[in-house]
Amino acid sequence: MALERTFSIVKPDATNRNLTGAINAMLEAGGLRIVAQKRIHITKAQAGVFYAVHAERPFFDELCEFMSSAPIVVQVLEGENAILLNREIMGATNPADADEGTIRKTYALSLGENSVHGSDAPETAAEEIAYFFAGLELVG
Ligand code: CMP
């Protein structure tokens, strides 16, 4: 399989606890290369566009409020089978269901404050990367 890229977010609960470096170490140890990264503070409206697929869900407002509550670190990760590999390294969405040794089992506080986001498919990875990164930031 060729090299693949996926999109990742270190969420506010993790940046608030100064866990970006620890999470990055787990991503790198798992075989992913961080090829682009920046720390930004998005608005609630910008979070709403990113999570538009969840707009009708009961947790949508809470999710957008949380994602705009503090800085996040947005990342492009590269590796063999990067989308699936990152989902394995992150663990299940709900930390109560996540395997030992995963990021969410280790650091997540709850289903909502679950420390990281990762793309779930090639199409969403491409869309999510394009939402946060310009082409010039993705060279090399
Ligand atoms: P993420 O992978 O970023 O994708 C959507 C997010 O919505 C998910 O991680 C969770 O943090 C959050 N989420 C999913 N279900 C719920 C829920 N029932 N209540 C609150 N937040 C949720």
CSV table of N, CA and C in Angstrom, one decimal, residues 16-135:
chain,number,residue,atom,x,y,z
A,16,ASN,N,-5.3,21.9,26.8
A,16,ASN,CA,-5.4,22.5,28.1
A,16,ASN,C,-4.5,21.8,29.2
A,17,ARG,N,-4.3,20.5,29.0
A,17,ARG,CA,-3.5,19.7,29.9
A,17,ARG,C,-2.0,19.6,29.5
A,18,ASN,N,-1.7,20.3,28.4
A,18,ASN,CA,-0.3,20.3,27.9
A,18,ASN,C,0.1,19.0,27.4
A,19,LEU,N,-0.8,18.3,26.7
A,19,LEU,CA,-0.5,16.9,26.3
A,19,LEU,C,-0.2,16.8,24.8
A,20,THR,N,0.0,17.9,24.1
A,20,THR,CA,0.3,17.8,22.7
A,20,THR,C,1.6,16.9,22.4
A,21,GLY,N,2.6,17.2,23.2
A,21,GLY,CA,3.9,16.5,22.9
A,21,GLY,C,3.7,15.0,23.3
A,22,ALA,N,3.0,14.7,24.3
A,22,ALA,CA,2.8,13.3,24.7
A,22,ALA,C,2.0,12.5,23.6
A,23,ILE,N,1.0,13.2,23.1
A,23,ILE,CA,0.1,12.6,22.1
A,23,ILE,C,0.9,12.5,20.8
A,24,ASN,N,1.7,13.5,20.4
A,24,ASN,CA,2.5,13.4,19.2
A,24,ASN,C,3.5,12.2,19.4
A,25,ALA,N,4.1,12.0,20.6
A,25,ALA,CA,5.0,10.9,20.8
A,25,ALA,C,4.3,9.5,20.5
A,26,MET,N,3.0,9.4,20.9
A,26,MET,CA,2.3,8.2,20.7
A,26,MET,C,2.0,8.0,19.2
A,27,LEU,N,1.7,9.1,18.5
A,27,LEU,CA,1.5,9.0,17.0
A,27,LEU,C,2.8,8.6,16.3
A,28,GLU,N,3.9,9.2,16.7
A,28,GLU,CA,5.2,8.8,16.0
A,28,GLU,C,5.6,7.4,16.4
A,29,ALA,N,5.4,7.0,17.6
A,29,ALA,CA,5.8,5.7,18.0
A,29,ALA,C,5.0,4.6,17.3
A,30,GLY,N,3.8,5.0,17.0
A,30,GLY,CA,2.9,4.1,16.3
A,30,GLY,C,3.2,4.0,14.8
A,31,GLY,N,4.1,4.8,14.3
A,31,GLY,CA,4.5,4.7,12.9
A,31,GLY,C,3.9,5.8,12.0
A,32,LEU,N,3.4,6.9,12.6
A,32,LEU,CA,2.9,8.0,11.8
A,32,LEU,C,3.9,9.2,11.8
A,33,ARG,N,4.0,9.9,10.7
A,33,ARG,CA,4.9,11.0,10.6
A,33,ARG,C,4.0,12.3,10.5
A,34,ILE,N,4.3,13.3,11.4
A,34,ILE,CA,3.6,14.5,11.4
A,34,ILE,C,4.2,15.4,10.3
A,35,VAL,N,3.5,15.5,9.2
A,35,VAL,CA,4.1,16.3,8.0
A,35,VAL,C,3.6,17.7,8.0
A,36,ALA,N,2.6,18.0,8.7
A,36,ALA,CA,2.1,19.4,8.9
A,36,ALA,C,1.4,19.6,10.2
A,37,GLN,N,1.5,20.7,10.8
A,37,GLN,CA,0.9,20.9,12.2
A,37,GLN,C,0.8,22.4,12.5
A,38,LYS,N,-0.3,22.8,13.1
A,38,LYS,CA,-0.3,24.2,13.6
A,38,LYS,C,-1.4,24.2,14.7
A,39,ARG,N,-1.1,25.2,15.7
A,39,ARG,CA,-2.0,25.4,16.8
A,39,ARG,C,-2.8,26.6,16.5
A,40,ILE,N,-4.1,26.4,16.5
A,40,ILE,CA,-5.1,27.5,16.2
A,40,ILE,C,-6.2,27.5,17.2
A,41,HIS,N,-6.9,28.6,17.2
A,41,HIS,CA,-8.1,28.7,18.1
A,41,HIS,C,-9.3,29.0,17.2
A,42,ILE,N,-10.2,28.1,16.9
A,42,ILE,CA,-11.2,28.3,15.9
A,42,ILE,C,-12.5,28.8,16.6
A,43,THR,N,-13.4,29.4,15.8
A,43,THR,CA,-14.6,29.9,16.3
A,43,THR,C,-15.7,28.8,16.4
A,44,LYS,N,-16.7,29.0,17.1
A,44,LYS,CA,-17.8,28.0,17.2
A,44,LYS,C,-18.4,27.8,15.8
A,45,ALA,N,-18.5,28.8,15.0
A,45,ALA,CA,-19.0,28.7,13.6
A,45,ALA,C,-18.1,27.8,12.8
A,46,GLN,N,-16.8,28.0,12.9
A,46,GLN,CA,-15.8,27.2,12.1
A,46,GLN,C,-15.9,25.8,12.6
A,47,ALA,N,-16.1,25.5,13.9
A,47,ALA,CA,-16.2,24.2,14.3
A,47,ALA,C,-17.5,23.5,13.7
A,48,GLY,N,-18.5,24.3,13.6
A,48,GLY,CA,-19.8,23.9,13.1
A,48,GLY,C,-19.7,23.4,11.6
A,49,VAL,N,-18.9,24.1,10.9
A,49,VAL,CA,-18.7,23.8,9.5
A,49,VAL,C,-17.9,22.4,9.4
A,50,PHE,N,-16.9,22.3,10.2
A,50,PHE,CA,-16.0,21.1,10.3
A,50,PHE,C,-16.9,19.9,10.6
A,51,TYR,N,-17.8,20.1,11.6
A,51,TYR,CA,-18.6,18.9,12.1
A,51,TYR,C,-20.0,18.9,11.5
A,52,ALA,N,-20.2,19.5,10.3
A,52,ALA,CA,-21.5,19.7,9.8
A,52,ALA,C,-22.3,18.4,9.6
A,53,VAL,N,-21.5,17.3,9.4
A,53,VAL,CA,-22.2,16.0,9.3
A,53,VAL,C,-22.9,15.6,10.6
A,54,HIS,N,-22.6,16.2,11.7
A,54,HIS,CA,-23.3,15.9,13.0
A,54,HIS,C,-24.3,17.0,13.3
A,55,ALA,N,-24.6,17.9,12.4
A,55,ALA,CA,-25.5,19.1,12.7
A,55,ALA,C,-26.8,18.7,13.4
A,56,GLU,N,-27.4,17.6,13.0
A,56,GLU,CA,-28.7,17.2,13.6
A,56,GLU,C,-28.6,16.4,14.8
A,57,ARG,N,-27.4,16.1,15.3
A,57,ARG,CA,-27.2,15.2,16.5
A,57,ARG,C,-27.4,16.1,17.7
A,58,PRO,N,-27.9,15.5,18.8
A,58,PRO,CA,-28.2,16.2,20.0
A,58,PRO,C,-26.9,16.8,20.7
A,59,PHE,N,-25.8,16.3,20.4
A,59,PHE,CA,-24.5,16.8,21.0
A,59,PHE,C,-23.8,17.8,20.2
A,60,PHE,N,-24.4,18.2,19.1
A,60,PHE,CA,-23.7,19.1,18.1
A,60,PHE,C,-23.3,20.5,18.8
A,61,ASP,N,-24.2,21.1,19.4
A,61,ASP,CA,-23.9,22.4,20.0
A,61,ASP,C,-22.8,22.3,21.1
A,62,GLU,N,-22.9,21.3,21.9
A,62,GLU,CA,-21.9,21.0,23.0
A,62,GLU,C,-20.5,20.7,22.3
A,63,LEU,N,-20.6,20.0,21.2
A,63,LEU,CA,-19.3,19.6,20.5
A,63,LEU,C,-18.6,20.9,19.9
A,64,CYS,N,-19.4,21.8,19.3
A,64,CYS,CA,-18.9,23.0,18.7
A,64,CYS,C,-18.4,24.0,19.8
A,65,GLU,N,-19.1,24.0,20.9
A,65,GLU,CA,-18.7,24.9,22.0
A,65,GLU,C,-17.4,24.4,22.6
A,66,PHE,N,-17.3,23.1,22.7
A,66,PHE,CA,-16.0,22.5,23.3
A,66,PHE,C,-14.9,22.8,22.3
A,67,MET,N,-15.0,22.5,21.0
A,67,MET,CA,-13.9,22.6,20.1
A,67,MET,C,-13.4,24.0,19.9
A,68,SER,N,-14.3,25.0,20.3
A,68,SER,CA,-13.9,26.4,20.2
A,68,SER,C,-13.5,27.0,21.5
A,69,SER,N,-13.4,26.2,22.6
A,69,SER,CA,-13.2,26.7,23.9
A,69,SER,C,-11.8,27.0,24.2
A,70,ALA,N,-10.9,26.5,23.5
A,70,ALA,CA,-9.4,26.6,23.7
A,70,ALA,C,-8.7,26.3,22.4
A,71,PRO,N,-7.4,26.5,22.3
A,71,PRO,CA,-6.7,26.2,21.1
A,71,PRO,C,-6.7,24.7,20.8
A,72,ILE,N,-6.6,24.3,19.5
A,72,ILE,CA,-6.5,23.0,19.1
A,72,ILE,C,-5.2,22.9,18.3
A,73,VAL,N,-4.7,21.7,18.1
A,73,VAL,CA,-3.6,21.5,17.2
A,73,VAL,C,-4.1,20.6,16.0
A,74,VAL,N,-4.1,21.2,14.8
A,74,VAL,CA,-4.5,20.4,13.6
A,74,VAL,C,-3.3,19.9,12.9
A,75,GLN,N,-3.4,18.7,12.4
A,75,GLN,CA,-2.2,17.9,11.9
A,75,GLN,C,-2.5,17.2,10.7
A,76,VAL,N,-1.5,17.0,9.8
A,76,VAL,CA,-1.6,16.0,8.7
A,76,VAL,C,-0.6,14.9,9.1
A,77,LEU,N,-1.1,13.7,9.1
A,77,LEU,CA,-0.2,12.5,9.5
A,77,LEU,C,0.0,11.7,8.2
A,78,GLU,N,1.2,11.1,8.1
A,78,GLU,CA,1.5,10.3,6.9
A,78,GLU,C,2.0,9.0,7.3
A,79,GLY,N,1.7,8.0,6.6
A,79,GLY,CA,2.3,6.7,6.8
A,79,GLY,C,1.5,5.6,6.0
A,80,GLU,N,2.0,4.4,6.0
A,80,GLU,CA,1.4,3.3,5.3
A,80,GLU,C,0.0,3.1,6.0
A,81,ASN,N,-1.1,3.1,5.2
A,81,ASN,CA,-2.4,2.9,5.8
A,81,ASN,C,-2.7,3.8,6.9
A,82,ALA,N,-2.4,5.1,6.7
A,82,ALA,CA,-2.4,6.1,7.8
A,82,ALA,C,-3.8,6.3,8.5
A,83,ILE,N,-4.8,6.2,7.7
A,83,ILE,CA,-6.2,6.5,8.2
A,83,ILE,C,-6.6,5.4,9.2
A,84,LEU,N,-6.4,4.2,8.8
A,84,LEU,CA,-6.7,3.1,9.7
A,84,LEU,C,-5.8,3.0,10.9
A,85,LEU,N,-4.5,3.2,10.6
A,85,LEU,CA,-3.5,3.1,11.6
A,85,LEU,C,-3.7,4.2,12.7
A,86,ASN,N,-4.1,5.4,12.3
A,86,ASN,CA,-4.3,6.5,13.3
A,86,ASN,C,-5.5,6.1,14.1
A,87,ARG,N,-6.6,5.5,13.5
A,87,ARG,CA,-7.7,5.2,14.3
A,87,ARG,C,-7.4,4.1,15.3
A,88,GLU,N,-6.5,3.2,15.0
A,88,GLU,CA,-6.0,2.2,16.0
A,88,GLU,C,-5.2,2.8,17.1
A,89,ILE,N,-4.4,3.8,16.8
A,89,ILE,CA,-3.5,4.5,17.8
A,89,ILE,C,-4.4,5.3,18.7
A,90,MET,N,-5.5,6.0,18.1
A,90,MET,CA,-6.4,6.8,18.9
A,90,MET,C,-7.2,5.9,19.9
A,91,GLY,N,-7.7,4.8,19.4
A,91,GLY,CA,-8.7,4.0,20.2
A,91,GLY,C,-10.1,4.4,19.9
A,92,ALA,N,-11.1,3.7,20.5
A,92,ALA,CA,-12.5,3.9,20.3
A,92,ALA,C,-12.9,5.4,20.7
A,93,THR,N,-13.9,5.9,20.0
A,93,THR,CA,-14.4,7.3,20.3
A,93,THR,C,-14.7,7.5,21.8
A,94,ASN,N,-15.4,6.5,22.4
A,94,ASN,CA,-15.7,6.6,23.8
A,94,ASN,C,-14.5,6.0,24.6
A,95,PRO,N,-13.8,6.7,25.4
A,95,PRO,CA,-12.6,6.1,26.1
A,95,PRO,C,-13.0,4.9,26.9
A,96,ALA,N,-14.2,4.8,27.3
A,96,ALA,CA,-14.6,3.6,28.1
A,96,ALA,C,-14.5,2.3,27.3
A,97,ASP,N,-14.6,2.5,25.9
A,97,ASP,CA,-14.5,1.3,25.1
A,97,ASP,C,-13.1,1.2,24.4
A,98,ALA,N,-12.2,2.1,24.7
A,98,ALA,CA,-10.9,2.1,24.0
A,98,ALA,C,-9.9,1.1,24.6
A,99,ASP,N,-9.1,0.5,23.8
A,99,ASP,CA,-8.1,-0.5,24.2
A,99,ASP,C,-7.0,0.1,25.0
A,100,GLU,N,-6.4,-0.7,25.9
A,100,GLU,CA,-5.2,-0.2,26.7
A,100,GLU,C,-4.1,0.2,25.7
A,101,GLY,N,-3.4,1.3,26.1
A,101,GLY,CA,-2.3,1.7,25.3
A,101,GLY,C,-2.7,2.7,24.2
A,102,THR,N,-4.0,2.9,23.9
A,102,THR,CA,-4.4,3.9,22.9
A,102,THR,C,-4.4,5.3,23.6
A,103,ILE,N,-4.4,6.3,22.7
A,103,ILE,CA,-4.4,7.7,23.1
A,103,ILE,C,-5.7,8.0,24.0
A,104,ARG,N,-6.8,7.6,23.5
A,104,ARG,CA,-8.1,7.9,24.2
A,104,ARG,C,-8.2,7.1,25.6
A,105,LYS,N,-7.7,5.9,25.6
A,105,LYS,CA,-7.7,5.2,26.9
A,105,LYS,C,-6.8,5.8,27.9
A,106,THR,N,-5.6,6.4,27.4
A,106,THR,CA,-4.6,6.9,28.2
A,106,THR,C,-5.0,8.3,28.7
A,107,TYR,N,-5.6,9.1,27.8
A,107,TYR,CA,-5.8,10.6,28.1
A,107,TYR,C,-7.2,11.1,28.1
A,108,ALA,N,-8.1,10.5,27.4
A,108,ALA,CA,-9.4,11.1,27.2
A,108,ALA,C,-10.2,11.2,28.5
A,109,LEU,N,-11.0,12.2,28.6
A,109,LEU,CA,-11.8,12.4,29.9
A,109,LEU,C,-13.2,11.9,29.8
A,110,SER,N,-13.7,11.9,28.6
A,110,SER,CA,-15.1,11.5,28.4
A,110,SER,C,-15.4,11.3,26.9
A,111,LEU,N,-16.6,10.9,26.5
A,111,LEU,CA,-16.9,10.8,25.1
A,111,LEU,C,-16.8,12.1,24.3
A,112,GLY,N,-17.2,13.2,25.0
A,112,GLY,CA,-17.1,14.5,24.3
A,112,GLY,C,-15.7,15.0,24.4
A,113,GLU,N,-15.0,14.9,25.5
A,113,GLU,CA,-13.7,15.4,25.7
A,113,GLU,C,-12.7,14.2,25.5
A,114,ASN,N,-12.6,13.8,24.3
A,114,ASN,CA,-11.9,12.6,24.0
A,114,ASN,C,-10.5,12.8,23.3
A,115,SER,N,-9.9,14.0,23.5
A,115,SER,CA,-8.5,14.3,23.3
A,115,SER,C,-8.1,14.4,21.8
A,116,VAL,N,-8.6,13.6,21.0
A,116,VAL,CA,-8.1,13.6,19.6
A,116,VAL,C,-9.3,13.3,18.6
A,117,HIS,N,-9.1,13.8,17.4
A,117,HIS,CA,-10.0,13.4,16.3
A,117,HIS,C,-9.2,12.9,15.2
A,118,GLY,N,-9.7,11.9,14.4
A,118,GLY,CA,-9.0,11.4,13.2
A,118,GLY,C,-10.0,11.1,12.1
A,119,SER,N,-9.6,11.3,10.9
A,119,SER,CA,-10.5,11.1,9.8
A,119,SER,C,-10.8,9.6,9.7
A,120,ASP,N,-12.0,9.4,9.1
A,120,ASP,CA,-12.5,8.0,9.1
A,120,ASP,C,-12.4,7.3,7.7
A,121,ALA,N,-12.1,8.1,6.7
A,121,ALA,CA,-12.1,7.5,5.3
A,121,ALA,C,-11.2,8.4,4.4
A,122,PRO,N,-10.8,7.9,3.3
A,122,PRO,CA,-10.0,8.8,2.4
A,122,PRO,C,-10.6,10.0,2.0
A,123,GLU,N,-12.0,10.0,1.7
A,123,GLU,CA,-12.7,11.2,1.2
A,123,GLU,C,-12.7,12.2,2.3
A,124,THR,N,-13.0,11.8,3.5
A,124,THR,CA,-13.1,12.8,4.6
A,124,THR,C,-11.7,13.3,5.0
A,125,ALA,N,-10.7,12.4,4.9
A,125,ALA,CA,-9.3,12.9,5.1
A,125,ALA,C,-9.0,14.0,4.2
A,126,ALA,N,-9.3,13.9,2.9
A,126,ALA,CA,-8.9,14.9,1.9
A,126,ALA,C,-9.7,16.2,2.2
A,127,GLU,N,-11.0,16.1,2.5
A,127,GLU,CA,-11.8,17.3,2.8
A,127,GLU,C,-11.3,18.0,4.1
A,128,GLU,N,-11.0,17.2,5.1
A,128,GLU,CA,-10.6,17.8,6.4
A,128,GLU,C,-9.2,18.5,6.3
A,129,ILE,N,-8.3,17.8,5.6
A,129,ILE,CA,-7.0,18.5,5.3
A,129,ILE,C,-7.2,19.8,4.6
A,130,ALA,N,-8.0,19.8,3.6
A,130,ALA,CA,-8.2,21.0,2.7
A,130,ALA,C,-8.9,22.1,3.5
A,131,TYR,N,-9.7,21.7,4.5
A,131,TYR,CA,-10.4,22.7,5.3
A,131,TYR,C,-9.4,23.5,6.2
A,132,PHE,N,-8.3,22.9,6.7
A,132,PHE,CA,-7.4,23.5,7.6
A,132,PHE,C,-6.0,23.9,7.0
A,133,PHE,N,-5.6,23.3,5.9
A,133,PHE,CA,-4.3,23.5,5.4
A,133,PHE,C,-4.4,24.0,3.9
A,134,ALA,N,-3.5,25.0,3.6
A,134,ALA,CA,-3.4,25.4,2.2
A,134,ALA,C,-2.3,24.5,1.5
A,135,GLY,N,-2.4,24.4,0.2
A,135,GLY,CA,-1.4,23.6,-0.5
A,135,GLY,C,0.0,23.8,-0.2
